[in-house]
């Protein structure tokens, strides 16, 4: 009985979500699309990544919130037992229930294939620093200028022997944006995510850009303090990524 399985959740919602999960697993795209919020179909289509050979769905939970939405978790099983859990949010709309947001969990930020030193090698010391869990920013020992993005010579005094000191990896949010579109295939399943421009007091208020950890749903504001985290990939050959966390 749905009313005992999911307390505080309307019976008709539990039925719709259960049917939706089975439609996804059956690759019944007509039914799946009909469950999507009409003004977000394009976004929702690219928002989650199921396992290959998808064939089964299990509704794990439905809970009220946040706001006036309901949150559901559905586990999908693919070929060879591969699994993925989707978190979907449901809204009462058009006299029924519709998906207004969906993503894979856990809340892992996207890793793009171009997260590596640039071809000209100018920023290689920065990436080498990340591998040492350090934030290194280019600095001119002659005039004291902090430089970002990296240059071959100091833009202030034209000194050409620049250094890469490790700086305090904390700062404040100068600007931010929440991205709802999978602009690159690597973002599929990780939407939405938040990108922040972080001002670094330890490096002359130079600004670096990165993904905010657990930014989905975070109440981000200009001027908030953030701390760097060095996100090591499962691939040992890949460079760690500089992430930011509200502190
Ligand atoms: Zn200089």
Coordinates of C-alpha atoms and ligand atoms in Angstrom, one line a residue:
X1 CA 0.0 0.0 0.0
X2 CA 1.5 3.3 -1.1
X3 CA 0.2 5.3 1.9
X4 CA 2.2 3.1 4.4
X5 CA 5.3 2.8 2.1
X6 CA 5.7 6.6 1.7
X7 CA 4.3 8.6 4.5
X8 CA 3.4 12.3 3.8
X9 CA 3.3 11.6 0.1
X10 CA 0.0 11.7 -1.9
X11 CA -1.1 8.3 -3.2
X12 CA -1.4 9.4 -6.7
X13 CA 2.1 10.8 -6.7
X14 CA 3.5 7.5 -5.6
X15 CA 1.6 5.7 -8.4
X16 CA 2.9 8.2 -11.0
X17 CA 6.5 8.0 -9.8
X18 CA 6.4 4.2 -9.7
X19 CA 5.0 4.0 -13.2
X20 CA 7.5 6.6 -14.4
X21 CA 10.4 4.4 -13.2
X22 CA 9.1 1.4 -15.0
X23 CA 8.5 3.4 -18.2
X24 CA 12.2 4.6 -18.1
X25 CA 13.4 1.1 -17.6
X26 CA 11.2 -0.1 -20.5
X27 CA 12.6 2.6 -22.7
X28 CA 9.0 3.8 -23.2
X29 CA 10.0 7.3 -24.2
X30 CA 6.5 8.4 -25.0
X31 CA 5.4 7.9 -21.4
X32 CA 8.6 9.3 -20.0
X33 CA 8.3 12.5 -22.0
X34 CA 4.7 12.9 -21.0
X35 CA 5.9 12.9 -17.3
X36 CA 8.3 15.8 -18.0
X37 CA 7.4 19.3 -17.3
X38 CA 6.7 20.7 -20.7
X39 CA 8.9 23.8 -20.5
X40 CA 11.9 21.7 -19.4
X41 CA 11.8 18.7 -21.7
X42 CA 15.0 19.8 -23.6
X43 CA 16.9 20.2 -20.4
X44 CA 15.5 17.1 -18.7
X45 CA 16.4 14.8 -21.6
X46 CA 20.1 15.5 -21.0
X47 CA 20.1 15.7 -17.3
X48 CA 20.7 12.1 -16.2
X49 CA 22.7 9.1 -17.4
X50 CA 21.3 5.6 -17.0
X51 CA 23.4 2.5 -17.1
X52 CA 23.8 0.8 -20.5
X53 CA 21.4 -2.0 -21.2
X54 CA 18.8 -0.5 -18.9
X55 CA 16.1 -3.1 -17.9
X56 CA 14.9 -2.6 -14.4
X57 CA 13.8 0.1 -12.0
X58 CA 13.2 0.2 -8.2
X59 CA 11.5 3.1 -6.5
X60 CA 13.6 3.6 -3.3
X61 CA 12.0 6.6 -1.7
X62 CA 9.7 9.6 -2.1
X63 CA 9.8 12.5 0.4
X64 CA 8.2 15.9 0.7
X65 CA 10.4 18.9 -0.1
X66 CA 12.3 21.0 -0.9
X67 CA 9.8 23.9 -1.2
X68 CA 6.5 22.6 -2.5
X69 CA 8.2 19.8 -4.5
X70 CA 8.5 16.1 -3.8
X71 CA 11.9 14.3 -4.1
X72 CA 12.0 10.7 -5.4
X73 CA 15.0 8.3 -5.7
X74 CA 14.8 5.5 -8.3
X75 CA 17.5 2.9 -8.8
X76 CA 18.0 1.7 -12.4
X77 CA 19.8 -1.6 -13.3
X78 CA 21.5 -2.2 -16.6
X79 CA 23.4 -4.9 -18.3
X80 CA 25.8 -6.9 -16.1
X81 CA 24.2 -5.5 -12.9
X82 CA 25.4 -1.9 -13.4
X83 CA 23.3 0.5 -11.4
X84 CA 22.5 4.2 -11.2
X85 CA 20.3 6.1 -8.8
X86 CA 18.4 9.1 -10.2
X87 CA 17.0 11.8 -7.9
X88 CA 13.9 13.4 -9.5
X89 CA 11.9 16.3 -8.2
X90 CA 8.1 16.4 -8.8
X91 CA 5.8 19.3 -9.0
X92 CA 1.9 19.4 -9.1
X93 CA 1.2 20.9 -12.5
X94 CA -1.5 20.7 -15.2
X95 CA -3.7 18.6 -12.9
X96 CA -1.1 15.9 -12.5
X97 CA 2.5 15.3 -11.3
X98 CA 5.5 16.2 -13.5
X99 CA 9.3 15.9 -13.3
X100 CA 10.8 19.3 -12.9
X101 CA 14.4 18.2 -12.2
X102 CA 16.4 14.9 -12.5
X103 CA 20.0 14.0 -12.0
X104 CA 22.3 11.1 -11.0
X105 CA 23.4 10.9 -7.4
X106 CA 25.7 11.2 -5.7
X107 CA 26.1 14.9 -6.3
X108 CA 29.4 14.6 -8.3
X109 CA 30.5 17.7 -10.2
X110 CA 31.3 17.2 -13.9
X111 CA 34.9 16.4 -15.0
X112 CA 35.6 17.8 -18.4
X113 CA 38.2 16.2 -20.7
X114 CA 40.0 19.5 -21.1
X115 CA 41.0 19.7 -17.4
X116 CA 44.7 19.6 -18.0
X117 CA 47.6 21.9 -18.7
X118 CA 47.3 24.1 -21.7
X119 CA 49.3 23.2 -24.8
X120 CA 51.7 26.2 -24.4
X121 CA 52.7 24.9 -21.0
X122 CA 52.3 28.3 -19.3
X123 CA 50.0 26.9 -16.6
X124 CA 51.8 23.6 -16.0
X125 CA 53.2 24.7 -12.5
X126 CA 49.6 25.4 -11.4
X127 CA 48.5 21.8 -12.3
X128 CA 51.6 20.3 -10.8
X129 CA 50.6 22.3 -7.6
X130 CA 47.2 20.7 -7.6
X131 CA 48.8 17.3 -7.6
X132 CA 50.6 18.4 -4.4
X133 CA 47.3 19.7 -2.9
X134 CA 48.5 23.2 -3.3
X135 CA 47.1 26.3 -5.0
X136 CA 49.9 27.9 -6.9
X137 CA 49.4 31.3 -8.6
X138 CA 52.0 33.0 -10.8
X139 CA 53.9 35.9 -9.2
X140 CA 56.5 38.4 -10.3
X141 CA 59.4 38.6 -7.8
X142 CA 60.6 41.9 -9.3
X143 CA 57.6 44.1 -8.8
X144 CA 55.3 41.9 -6.7
X145 CA 52.5 41.6 -9.2
X146 CA 50.2 38.6 -9.0
X147 CA 49.3 37.2 -12.4
X148 CA 46.3 35.1 -13.5
X149 CA 45.9 33.7 -16.1
X150 CA 49.5 32.8 -16.6
X151 CA 51.8 34.9 -18.9
X152 CA 55.3 34.4 -20.3
X153 CA 56.4 37.7 -18.8
X154 CA 55.1 40.1 -16.1
X155 CA 52.5 42.3 -17.6
X156 CA 53.5 45.1 -15.2
X157 CA 57.3 45.3 -15.4
X158 CA 58.1 42.7 -18.2
X159 CA 60.3 40.7 -15.9
X160 CA 60.7 37.2 -17.5
X161 CA 61.6 35.0 -14.5
X162 CA 58.3 34.4 -12.8
X163 CA 57.6 32.2 -9.8
X164 CA 54.8 30.0 -8.6
X165 CA 54.3 30.3 -4.9
X166 CA 51.7 28.3 -3.0
X167 CA 49.0 30.6 -1.7
X168 CA 46.3 30.2 1.0
X169 CA 43.5 28.3 -0.8
X170 CA 40.6 30.4 0.5
X171 CA 38.7 33.3 -1.0
X172 CA 35.4 34.9 -1.5
X173 CA 32.7 34.5 -4.2
X174 CA 33.1 37.3 -6.7
X175 CA 30.5 35.9 -9.1
X176 CA 28.6 32.6 -9.6
X177 CA 26.2 30.9 -12.0
X178 CA 24.1 27.7 -11.8
X179 CA 24.2 25.8 -15.0
X180 CA 21.2 23.8 -16.0
X181 CA 22.3 22.7 -19.5
X182 CA 24.7 19.9 -20.4
X183 CA 26.9 22.1 -22.6
X184 CA 29.4 19.2 -22.8
X185 CA 28.5 15.4 -22.7
X186 CA 30.6 15.1 -19.5
X187 CA 28.1 17.2 -17.6
X188 CA 25.2 14.8 -18.3
X189 CA 24.0 13.4 -15.0
X190 CA 25.5 16.2 -12.9
X191 CA 23.0 19.0 -13.5
X192 CA 22.6 21.5 -12.2
X193 CA 26.0 22.6 -11.0
X194 CA 27.4 25.9 -9.8
X195 CA 30.5 27.6 -11.2
X196 CA 32.1 30.3 -9.0
X197 CA 34.7 33.0 -9.7
X198 CA 36.7 33.1 -6.5
X199 CA 38.7 36.2 -5.4
X200 CA 42.0 35.2 -3.7
X201 CA 43.1 37.7 -1.0
X202 CA 46.4 35.8 -0.7
X203 CA 47.2 36.5 -4.4
X204 CA 46.4 40.1 -4.9
X205 CA 42.7 39.4 -5.3
X206 CA 43.3 37.6 -8.5
X207 CA 40.3 35.5 -9.5
X208 CA 40.1 31.8 -10.4
X209 CA 37.1 29.9 -11.7
X210 CA 35.9 26.5 -10.5
X211 CA 33.0 24.3 -9.7
X212 CA 31.3 24.6 -6.3
X213 CA 31.1 21.3 -4.4
X214 CA 27.5 20.3 -3.5
X215 CA 26.4 23.5 -5.2
X216 CA 23.0 22.0 -6.3
X217 CA 20.5 23.7 -4.0
X218 CA 23.1 25.8 -2.2
X219 CA 22.2 29.4 -1.3
X220 CA 25.2 31.1 -2.9
X221 CA 25.8 34.8 -2.4
X222 CA 28.4 37.3 -3.5
X223 CA 31.1 37.7 -0.9
X224 CA 30.7 34.3 0.8
X225 CA 33.8 32.6 2.0
X226 CA 35.0 29.5 0.2
X227 CA 37.7 27.0 0.7
X228 CA 39.5 25.0 -2.0
X229 CA 39.4 21.2 -2.1
X230 CA 41.6 19.1 -4.3
X231 CA 39.4 16.6 -6.1
X232 CA 41.4 13.6 -7.1
X233 CA 40.1 11.6 -10.0
X234 CA 39.7 7.8 -9.9
X235 CA 42.1 7.9 -12.8
X236 CA 45.6 8.2 -11.3
X237 CA 47.0 9.7 -14.5
X238 CA 44.5 12.5 -14.4
X239 CA 45.2 15.9 -12.8
X240 CA 43.3 16.7 -9.6
X241 CA 40.7 19.4 -10.0
X242 CA 40.4 22.6 -7.9
X243 CA 36.9 22.6 -6.4
X244 CA 35.4 25.1 -3.9
X245 CA 33.2 24.6 -0.9
X246 CA 31.2 27.2 1.0
X247 CA 32.9 27.7 4.4
Ligands
LIG1 ZN1 56.7 42.4 -12.5

